[in-house]
GROMACS .gro file of C-alpha atoms in nm:
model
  386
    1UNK     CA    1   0.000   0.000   0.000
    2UNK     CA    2   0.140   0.290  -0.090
    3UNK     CA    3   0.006   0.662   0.111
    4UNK     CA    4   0.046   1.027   0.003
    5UNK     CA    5   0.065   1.241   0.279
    6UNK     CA    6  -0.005   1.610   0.226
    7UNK     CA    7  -0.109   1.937   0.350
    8UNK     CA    8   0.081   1.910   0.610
    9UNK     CA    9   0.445   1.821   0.873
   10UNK     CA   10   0.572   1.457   0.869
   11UNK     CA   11   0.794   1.443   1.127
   12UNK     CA   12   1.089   1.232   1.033
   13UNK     CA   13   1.419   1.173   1.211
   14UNK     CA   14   1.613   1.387   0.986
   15UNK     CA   15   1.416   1.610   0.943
   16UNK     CA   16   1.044   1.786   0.912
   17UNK     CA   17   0.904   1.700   0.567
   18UNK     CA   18   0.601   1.954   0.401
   19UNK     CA   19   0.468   1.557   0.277
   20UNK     CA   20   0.549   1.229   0.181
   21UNK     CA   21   0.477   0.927   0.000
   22UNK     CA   22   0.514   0.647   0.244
   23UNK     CA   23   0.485   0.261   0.133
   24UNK     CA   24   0.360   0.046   0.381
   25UNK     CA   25   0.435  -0.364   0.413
   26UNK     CA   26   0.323  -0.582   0.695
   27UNK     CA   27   0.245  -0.340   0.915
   28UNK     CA   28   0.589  -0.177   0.868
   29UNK     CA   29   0.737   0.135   0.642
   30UNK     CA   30   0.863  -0.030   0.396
   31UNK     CA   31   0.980   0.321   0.219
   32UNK     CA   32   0.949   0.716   0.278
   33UNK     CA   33   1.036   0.960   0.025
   34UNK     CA   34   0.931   1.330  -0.015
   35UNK     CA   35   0.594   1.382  -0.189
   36UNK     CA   36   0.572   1.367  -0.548
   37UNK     CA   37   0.913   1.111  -0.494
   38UNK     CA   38   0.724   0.791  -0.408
   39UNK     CA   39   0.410   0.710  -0.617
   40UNK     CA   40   0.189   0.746  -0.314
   41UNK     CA   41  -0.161   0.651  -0.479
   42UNK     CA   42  -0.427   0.716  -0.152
   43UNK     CA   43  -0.371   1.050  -0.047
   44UNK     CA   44  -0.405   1.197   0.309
   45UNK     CA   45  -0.484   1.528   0.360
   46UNK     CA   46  -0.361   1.626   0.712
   47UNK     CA   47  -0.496   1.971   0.653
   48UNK     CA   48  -0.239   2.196   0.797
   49UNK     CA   49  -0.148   1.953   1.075
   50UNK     CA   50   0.123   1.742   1.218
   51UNK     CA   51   0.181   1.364   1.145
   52UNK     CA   52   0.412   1.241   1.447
   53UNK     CA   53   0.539   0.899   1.557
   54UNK     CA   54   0.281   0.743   1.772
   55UNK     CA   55   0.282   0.797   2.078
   56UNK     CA   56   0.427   0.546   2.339
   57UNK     CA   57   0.285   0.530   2.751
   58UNK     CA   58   0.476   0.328   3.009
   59UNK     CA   59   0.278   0.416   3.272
   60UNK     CA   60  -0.143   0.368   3.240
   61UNK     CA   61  -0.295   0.257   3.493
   62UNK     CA   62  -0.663   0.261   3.306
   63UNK     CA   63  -0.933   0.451   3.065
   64UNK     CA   64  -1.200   0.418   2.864
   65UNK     CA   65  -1.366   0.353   3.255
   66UNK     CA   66  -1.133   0.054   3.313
   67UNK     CA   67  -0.902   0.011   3.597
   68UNK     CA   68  -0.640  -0.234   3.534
   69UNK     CA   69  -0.608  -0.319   3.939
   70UNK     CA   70  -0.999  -0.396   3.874
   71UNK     CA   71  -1.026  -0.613   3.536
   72UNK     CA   72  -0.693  -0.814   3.485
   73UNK     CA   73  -0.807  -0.970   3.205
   74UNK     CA   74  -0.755  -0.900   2.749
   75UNK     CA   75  -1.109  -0.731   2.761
   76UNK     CA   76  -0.976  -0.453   2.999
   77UNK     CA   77  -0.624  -0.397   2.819
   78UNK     CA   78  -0.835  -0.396   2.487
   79UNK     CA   79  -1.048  -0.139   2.636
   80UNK     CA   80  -0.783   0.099   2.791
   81UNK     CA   81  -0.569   0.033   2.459
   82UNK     CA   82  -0.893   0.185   2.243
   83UNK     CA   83  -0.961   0.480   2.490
   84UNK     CA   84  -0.545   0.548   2.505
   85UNK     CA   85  -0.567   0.539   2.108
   86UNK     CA   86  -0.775   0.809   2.052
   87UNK     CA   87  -0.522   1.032   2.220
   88UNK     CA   88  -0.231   0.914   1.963
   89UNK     CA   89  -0.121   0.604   2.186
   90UNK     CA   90  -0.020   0.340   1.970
   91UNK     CA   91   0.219   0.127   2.241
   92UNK     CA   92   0.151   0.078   2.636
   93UNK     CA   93   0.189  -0.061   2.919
   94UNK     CA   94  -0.102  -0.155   3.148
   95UNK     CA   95   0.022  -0.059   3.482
   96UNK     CA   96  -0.021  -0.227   3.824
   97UNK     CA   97  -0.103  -0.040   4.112
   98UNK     CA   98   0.054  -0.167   4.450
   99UNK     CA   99  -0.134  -0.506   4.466
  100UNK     CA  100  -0.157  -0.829   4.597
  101UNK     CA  101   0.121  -1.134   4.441
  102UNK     CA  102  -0.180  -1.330   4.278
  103UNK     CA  103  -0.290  -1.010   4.140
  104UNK     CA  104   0.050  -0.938   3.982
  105UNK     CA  105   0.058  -1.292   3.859
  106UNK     CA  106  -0.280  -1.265   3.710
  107UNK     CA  107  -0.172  -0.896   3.538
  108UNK     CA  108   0.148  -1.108   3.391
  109UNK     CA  109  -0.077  -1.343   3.257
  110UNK     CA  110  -0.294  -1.084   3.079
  111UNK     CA  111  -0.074  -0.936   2.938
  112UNK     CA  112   0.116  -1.222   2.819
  113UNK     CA  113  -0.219  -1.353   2.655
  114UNK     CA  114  -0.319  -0.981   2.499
  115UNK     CA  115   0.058  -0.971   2.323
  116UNK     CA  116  -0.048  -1.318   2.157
  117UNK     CA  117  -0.419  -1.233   2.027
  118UNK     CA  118  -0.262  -0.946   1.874
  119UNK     CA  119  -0.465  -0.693   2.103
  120UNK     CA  120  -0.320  -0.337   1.906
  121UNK     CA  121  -0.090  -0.124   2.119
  122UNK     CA  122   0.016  -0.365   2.400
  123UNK     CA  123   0.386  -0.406   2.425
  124UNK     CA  124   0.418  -0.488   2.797
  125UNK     CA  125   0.356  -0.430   3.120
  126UNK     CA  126   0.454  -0.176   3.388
  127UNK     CA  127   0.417  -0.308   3.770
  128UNK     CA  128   0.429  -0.001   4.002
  129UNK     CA  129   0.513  -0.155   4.367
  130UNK     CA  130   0.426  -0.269   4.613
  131UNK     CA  131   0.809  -0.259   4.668
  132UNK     CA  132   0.784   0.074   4.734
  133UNK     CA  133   0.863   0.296   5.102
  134UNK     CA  134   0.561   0.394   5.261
  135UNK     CA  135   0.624   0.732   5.343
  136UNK     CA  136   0.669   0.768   4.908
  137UNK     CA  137   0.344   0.614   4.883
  138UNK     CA  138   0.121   0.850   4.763
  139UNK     CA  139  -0.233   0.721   4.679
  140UNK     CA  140  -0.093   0.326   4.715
  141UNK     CA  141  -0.225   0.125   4.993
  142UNK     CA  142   0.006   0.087   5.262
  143UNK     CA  143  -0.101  -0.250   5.329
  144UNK     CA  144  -0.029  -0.357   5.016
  145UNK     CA  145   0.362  -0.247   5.048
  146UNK     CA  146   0.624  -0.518   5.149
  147UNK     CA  147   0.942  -0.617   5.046
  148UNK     CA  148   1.092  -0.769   4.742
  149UNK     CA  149   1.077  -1.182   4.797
  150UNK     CA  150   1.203  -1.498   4.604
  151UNK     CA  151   0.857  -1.609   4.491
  152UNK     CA  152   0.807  -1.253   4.376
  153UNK     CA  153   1.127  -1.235   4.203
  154UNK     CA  154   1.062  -1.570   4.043
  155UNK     CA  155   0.744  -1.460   3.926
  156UNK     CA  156   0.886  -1.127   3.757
  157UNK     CA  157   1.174  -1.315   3.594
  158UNK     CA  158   1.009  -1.598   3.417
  159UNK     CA  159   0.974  -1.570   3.013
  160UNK     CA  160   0.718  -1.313   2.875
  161UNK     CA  161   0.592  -1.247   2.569
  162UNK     CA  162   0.653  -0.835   2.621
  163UNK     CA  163   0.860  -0.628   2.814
  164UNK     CA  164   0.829  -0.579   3.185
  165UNK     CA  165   0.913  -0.286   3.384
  166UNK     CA  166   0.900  -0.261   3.758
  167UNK     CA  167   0.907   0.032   3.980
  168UNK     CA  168   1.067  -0.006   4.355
  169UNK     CA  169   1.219   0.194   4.621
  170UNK     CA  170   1.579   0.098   4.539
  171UNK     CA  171   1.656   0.223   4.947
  172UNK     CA  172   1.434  -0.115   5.009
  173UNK     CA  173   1.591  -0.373   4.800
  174UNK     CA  174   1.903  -0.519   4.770
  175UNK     CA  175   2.152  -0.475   4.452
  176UNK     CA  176   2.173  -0.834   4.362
  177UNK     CA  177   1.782  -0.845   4.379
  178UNK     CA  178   1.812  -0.583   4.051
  179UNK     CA  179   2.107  -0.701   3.929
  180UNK     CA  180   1.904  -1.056   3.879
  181UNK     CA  181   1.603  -0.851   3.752
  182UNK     CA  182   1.787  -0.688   3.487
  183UNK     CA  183   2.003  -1.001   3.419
  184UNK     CA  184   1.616  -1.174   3.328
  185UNK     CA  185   1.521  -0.830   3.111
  186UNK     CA  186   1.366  -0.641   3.349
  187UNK     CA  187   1.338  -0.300   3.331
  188UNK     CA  188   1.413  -0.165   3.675
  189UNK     CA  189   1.279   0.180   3.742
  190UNK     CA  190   1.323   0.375   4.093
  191UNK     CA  191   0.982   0.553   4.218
  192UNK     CA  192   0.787   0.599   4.549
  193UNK     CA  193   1.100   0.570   4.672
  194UNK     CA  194   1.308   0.791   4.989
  195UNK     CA  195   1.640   0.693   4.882
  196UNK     CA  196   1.937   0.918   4.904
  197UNK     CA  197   2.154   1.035   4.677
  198UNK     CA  198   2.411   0.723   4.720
  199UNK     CA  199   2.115   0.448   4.745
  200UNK     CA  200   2.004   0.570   4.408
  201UNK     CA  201   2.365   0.547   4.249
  202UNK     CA  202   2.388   0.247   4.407
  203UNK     CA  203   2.088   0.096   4.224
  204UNK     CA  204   2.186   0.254   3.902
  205UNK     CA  205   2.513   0.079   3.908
  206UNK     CA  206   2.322  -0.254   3.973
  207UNK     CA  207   2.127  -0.181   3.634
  208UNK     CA  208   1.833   0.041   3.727
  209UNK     CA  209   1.777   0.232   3.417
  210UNK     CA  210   1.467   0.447   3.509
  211UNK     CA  211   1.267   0.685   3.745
  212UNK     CA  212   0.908   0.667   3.718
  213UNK     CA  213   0.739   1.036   3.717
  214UNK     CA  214   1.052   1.213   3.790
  215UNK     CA  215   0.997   1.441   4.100
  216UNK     CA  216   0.649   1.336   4.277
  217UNK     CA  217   0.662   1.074   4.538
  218UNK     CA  218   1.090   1.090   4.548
  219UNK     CA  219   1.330   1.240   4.776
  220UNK     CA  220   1.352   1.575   4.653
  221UNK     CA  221   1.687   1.777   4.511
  222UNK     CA  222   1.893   1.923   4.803
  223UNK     CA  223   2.195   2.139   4.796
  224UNK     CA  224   2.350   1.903   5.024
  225UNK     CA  225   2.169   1.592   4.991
  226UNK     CA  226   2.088   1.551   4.616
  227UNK     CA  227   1.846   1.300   4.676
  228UNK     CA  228   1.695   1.038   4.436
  229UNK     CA  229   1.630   1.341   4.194
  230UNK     CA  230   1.963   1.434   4.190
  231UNK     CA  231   2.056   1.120   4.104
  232UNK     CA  232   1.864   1.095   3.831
  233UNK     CA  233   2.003   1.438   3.742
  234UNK     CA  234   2.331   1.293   3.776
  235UNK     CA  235   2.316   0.986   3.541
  236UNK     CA  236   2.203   0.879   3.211
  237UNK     CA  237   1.876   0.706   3.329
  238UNK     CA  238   1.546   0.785   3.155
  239UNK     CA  239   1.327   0.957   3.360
  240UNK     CA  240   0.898   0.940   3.334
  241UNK     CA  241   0.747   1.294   3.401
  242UNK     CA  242   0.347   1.376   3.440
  243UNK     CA  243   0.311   1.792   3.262
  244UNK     CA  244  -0.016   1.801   3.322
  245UNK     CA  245   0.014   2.151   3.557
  246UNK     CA  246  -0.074   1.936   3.846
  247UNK     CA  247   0.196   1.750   3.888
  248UNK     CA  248   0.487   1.982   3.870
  249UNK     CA  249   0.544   2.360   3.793
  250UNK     CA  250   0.609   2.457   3.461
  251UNK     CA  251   0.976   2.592   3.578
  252UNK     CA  252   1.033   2.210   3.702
  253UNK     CA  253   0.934   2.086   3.373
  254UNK     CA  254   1.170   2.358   3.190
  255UNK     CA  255   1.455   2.276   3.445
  256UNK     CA  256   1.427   1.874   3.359
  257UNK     CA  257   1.411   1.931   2.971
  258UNK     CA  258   1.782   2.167   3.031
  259UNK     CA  259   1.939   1.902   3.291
  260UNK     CA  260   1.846   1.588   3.095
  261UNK     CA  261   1.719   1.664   2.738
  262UNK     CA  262   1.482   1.541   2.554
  263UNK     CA  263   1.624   1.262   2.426
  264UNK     CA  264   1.617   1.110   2.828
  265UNK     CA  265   1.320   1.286   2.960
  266UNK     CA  266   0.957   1.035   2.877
  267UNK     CA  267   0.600   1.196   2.883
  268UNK     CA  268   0.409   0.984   3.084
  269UNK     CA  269   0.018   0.965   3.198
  270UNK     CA  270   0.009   0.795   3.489
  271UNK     CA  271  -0.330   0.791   3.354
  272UNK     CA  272  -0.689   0.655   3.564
  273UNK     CA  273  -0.985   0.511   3.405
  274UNK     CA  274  -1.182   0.866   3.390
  275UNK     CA  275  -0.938   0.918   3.031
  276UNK     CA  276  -1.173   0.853   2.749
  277UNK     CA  277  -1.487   0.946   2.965
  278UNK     CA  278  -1.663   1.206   3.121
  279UNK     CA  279  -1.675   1.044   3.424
  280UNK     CA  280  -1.619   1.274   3.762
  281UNK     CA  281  -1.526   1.019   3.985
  282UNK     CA  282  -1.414   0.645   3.987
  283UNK     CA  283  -1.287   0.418   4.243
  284UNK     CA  284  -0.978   0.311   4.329
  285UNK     CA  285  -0.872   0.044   4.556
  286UNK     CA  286  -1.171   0.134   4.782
  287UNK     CA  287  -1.119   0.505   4.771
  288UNK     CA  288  -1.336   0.716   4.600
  289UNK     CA  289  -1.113   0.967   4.372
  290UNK     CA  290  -1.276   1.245   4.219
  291UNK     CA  291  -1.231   1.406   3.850
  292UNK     CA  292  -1.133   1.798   3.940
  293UNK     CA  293  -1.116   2.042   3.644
  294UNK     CA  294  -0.870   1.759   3.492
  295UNK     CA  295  -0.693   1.636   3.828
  296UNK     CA  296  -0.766   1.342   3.988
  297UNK     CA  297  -0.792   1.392   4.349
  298UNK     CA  298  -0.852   1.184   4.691
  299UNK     CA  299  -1.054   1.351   4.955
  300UNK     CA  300  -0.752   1.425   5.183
  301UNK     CA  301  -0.593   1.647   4.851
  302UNK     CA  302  -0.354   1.354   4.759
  303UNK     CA  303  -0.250   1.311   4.383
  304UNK     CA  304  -0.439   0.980   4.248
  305UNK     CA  305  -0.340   0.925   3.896
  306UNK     CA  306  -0.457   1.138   3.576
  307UNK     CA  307  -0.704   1.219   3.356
  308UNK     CA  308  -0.384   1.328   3.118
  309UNK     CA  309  -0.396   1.213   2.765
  310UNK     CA  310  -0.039   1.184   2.551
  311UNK     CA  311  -0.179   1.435   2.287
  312UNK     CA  312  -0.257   1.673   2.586
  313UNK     CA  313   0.109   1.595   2.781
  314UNK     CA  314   0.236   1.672   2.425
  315UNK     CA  315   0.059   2.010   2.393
  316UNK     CA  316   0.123   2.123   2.783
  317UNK     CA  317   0.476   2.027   2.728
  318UNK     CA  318   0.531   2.270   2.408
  319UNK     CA  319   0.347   2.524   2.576
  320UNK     CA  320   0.530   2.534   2.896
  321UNK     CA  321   0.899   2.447   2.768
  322UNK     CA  322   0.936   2.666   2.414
  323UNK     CA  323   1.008   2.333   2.252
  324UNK     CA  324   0.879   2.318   1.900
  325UNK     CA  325   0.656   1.999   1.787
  326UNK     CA  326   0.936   1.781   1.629
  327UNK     CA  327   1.122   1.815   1.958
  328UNK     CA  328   0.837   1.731   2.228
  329UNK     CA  329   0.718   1.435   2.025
  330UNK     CA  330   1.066   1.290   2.115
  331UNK     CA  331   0.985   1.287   2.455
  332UNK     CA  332   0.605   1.067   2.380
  333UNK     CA  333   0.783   0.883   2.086
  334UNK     CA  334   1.159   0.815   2.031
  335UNK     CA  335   1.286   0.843   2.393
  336UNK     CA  336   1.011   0.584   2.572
  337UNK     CA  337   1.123   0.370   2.278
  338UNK     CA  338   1.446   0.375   2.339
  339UNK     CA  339   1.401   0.305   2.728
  340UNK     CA  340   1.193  -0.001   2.651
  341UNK     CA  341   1.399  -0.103   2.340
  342UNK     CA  342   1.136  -0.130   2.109
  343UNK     CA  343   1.386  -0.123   1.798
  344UNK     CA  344   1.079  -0.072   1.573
  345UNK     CA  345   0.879   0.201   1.733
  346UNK     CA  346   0.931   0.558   1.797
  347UNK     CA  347   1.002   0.702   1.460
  348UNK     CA  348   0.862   0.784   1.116
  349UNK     CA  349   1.128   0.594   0.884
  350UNK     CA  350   1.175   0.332   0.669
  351UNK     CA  351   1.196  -0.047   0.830
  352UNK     CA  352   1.003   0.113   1.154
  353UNK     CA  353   0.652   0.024   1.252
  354UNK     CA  354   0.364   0.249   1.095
  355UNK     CA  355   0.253   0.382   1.369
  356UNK     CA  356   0.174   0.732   1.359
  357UNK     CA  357  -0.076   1.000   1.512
  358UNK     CA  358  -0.196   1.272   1.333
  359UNK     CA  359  -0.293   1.627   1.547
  360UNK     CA  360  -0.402   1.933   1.343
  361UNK     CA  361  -0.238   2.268   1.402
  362UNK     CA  362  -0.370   2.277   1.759
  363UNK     CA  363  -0.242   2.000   1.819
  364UNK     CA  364  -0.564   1.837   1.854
  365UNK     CA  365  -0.577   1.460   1.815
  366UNK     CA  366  -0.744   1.375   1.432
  367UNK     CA  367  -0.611   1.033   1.366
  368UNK     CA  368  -0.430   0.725   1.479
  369UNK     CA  369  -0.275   0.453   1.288
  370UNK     CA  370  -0.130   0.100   1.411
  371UNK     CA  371   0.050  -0.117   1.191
  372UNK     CA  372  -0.060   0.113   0.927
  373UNK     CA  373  -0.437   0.049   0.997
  374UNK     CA  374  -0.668   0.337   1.094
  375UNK     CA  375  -0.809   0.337   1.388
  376UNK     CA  376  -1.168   0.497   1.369
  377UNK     CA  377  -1.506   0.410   1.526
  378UNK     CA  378  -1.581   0.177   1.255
  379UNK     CA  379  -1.275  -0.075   1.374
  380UNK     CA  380  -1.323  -0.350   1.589
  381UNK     CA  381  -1.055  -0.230   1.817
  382UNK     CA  382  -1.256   0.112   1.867
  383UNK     CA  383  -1.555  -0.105   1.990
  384UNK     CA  384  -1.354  -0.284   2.201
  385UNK     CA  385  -1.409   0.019   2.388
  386UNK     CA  386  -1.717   0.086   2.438
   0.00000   0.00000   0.00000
């Protein structure tokens, strides 16, 4: 199949093209030339907009009204997939809230069995705690948190069909514990976590490579004790952050982009089943959070989640950091990528996967493709949805 895409910015890796003819093959880009170079023979007219690599979440934790903690099942990640896709998601990773072992087994499981029936976006999951420190907890159940064990470890370390990341207070769990993670493929990622500065190195040099939403629920940057965001200042790990002008200040935001770049910085969600709804409130765990003018709030005031979207954490990000569009969409495209080493995704270029969203000047989502296939209301993975 070969697409003409007009009227409008392809962003490419070399650079920002006015159009292109792109030639699609099993799901993949099989070529990309300029327009006019590449016999494209079904045009699409992006109307002024912006065609960008899809967008790619490490950390959602539900939408489309589904909790993942809830439904661990391929019905729910179908459903939060569809919701996500609408937004320009085209690659996730459900994400566990602090929960029981059988419930982490069970989320393994689903997501194992999603990956094989071909479910579109899935590429993993994300298990946030309960290895976590309780005073970090945030909106996780204390009685949920506990340490790190061999049945546990087992459990995260056996064969999967996707890739599996794992946030953990590093302060709470011993090197060789991560160094065996990583050694099985694990993607170790510090968060809820009170570790200093040296704790945090410590980890790193044991093979943690991220820090899940950079800034909330960590020991904070001190002039004398640097803290676990000063060690992620001070390394080359990726770091998750939420812009959703709840989260953090815009100046925080601007300050990570200039200490770690783009190209090492991930927008994340974090987001809760009220994304893809207009629901005002949902439950969580047994808590009753409510939707506030787009936060999502317990009753005490404490942070629970998101009702972000990736095309909106693209659009507060260029707003609040003076980035232009081809360098945010690093940050939702080519950086997560990179983290989760998905060789395939995360750019619009020949032998990649066609997976693309397309936002018009307002950066507005219009369109999502996966695998090269539209997604619209007419597919059966939009009705998976509703």
């Amino acid at each position: 199949m070969r697409i003409r895409l007009e009227n409008g910015r392809i962003v490419t890796p070399q650079r920002v093209l006015d159009g292109a003819d792109v030639t699609i093959a099993d799901g993949m880009i099989a070529a990309l030339a300029p327009a006019g170079q590449g016999g494209g023979e079904h045009a699409i007219d992006l109307e002024g907009g912006w065609l960008l690599p899809g967008f790619i979440d490490t950390q959602v934790n539900g939408g489309g009204g589904v909790l993942f903690n809830d439904q661990v099942d391929v019905d729910a990640i179908s459903a939060i997939g569809a919701a996500h896709a609408r937004f320009g998601t085209t690659a996730f990773l459900p994400t566990l809230i602090s929960d029981t072992p059988e419930q982490i087994a069970a989320a393994l499981a689903a997501v194992d069995a999603a990956i094989e029936q071909g479910v579109p976006g899935v590429v993993g999951i994300h298990v946030e705690g309960p290895f976590i420190n309780e005073v970090k907890r945030g909106i996780h159940e204390a009685r949920r948190i506990r340490r790190l064990d061999a049945d546990t470890l087992a459990l995260l370390t056996a064969p999967r069909r996707g890739r599996v990341t794992l946030t953990l207070a590093p302060e709470l769990c011993d090197a060789d514990d991560i160094r065996t993670l990583v050694r099985y493929g694990v993607i170790v990622s510090a968060g809820h976590t009170n570790a200093t500065y040296d704790e945090a190195q410590r980890a790193i040099r044991a093979g943690l490579t991220g820090f899940t939403h950079l800034f909330n629920a960590m020991s904070p940057l001190h002039h004398r004790n640097p803290g676990a965001v000063g060690a992620a200042f001070d390394s080359d790990a990726w770091c998750g952050m939420i812009v959703d002008d709840a989260h953090l200040h815009p100046a925080v935001v601007r300050l990570a982009v200039r200490a770690k770049g783009t190209g090492r910085l991930m927008l994340v969600t974090d987001a809760m089943p009220s994304v893809g709804t207009d629901a005002s409130e949902f439950m969580l765990q047994g808590k009753r959070i409510m939707v506030r003018d787009g936060v999502c709030l317990f009753e005490d005031g404490t942070l629970a989640g998101t009702h972000l979207d990736m095309a909106s954490a693209l659009r507060n990000t260029v707003e609040v950091t003076g980035l232009n569009v081809a360098e945010a969409a690093v940050m939702a495209s080519g950086t997560p990528a990179r983290f989760l080493s998905l060789d395939a995704h995360g750019a619009i270029a020949a032998g990649m996967r066609a997976d693309w969203v397309w936002l018009d000047a307002q950066l507005q989502p219009r369109g999502t493709w996966i695998g090269g296939e539209p997604l619209t209301q007419e597919t059966e993975f939009a009705r998976a949805a509703q």
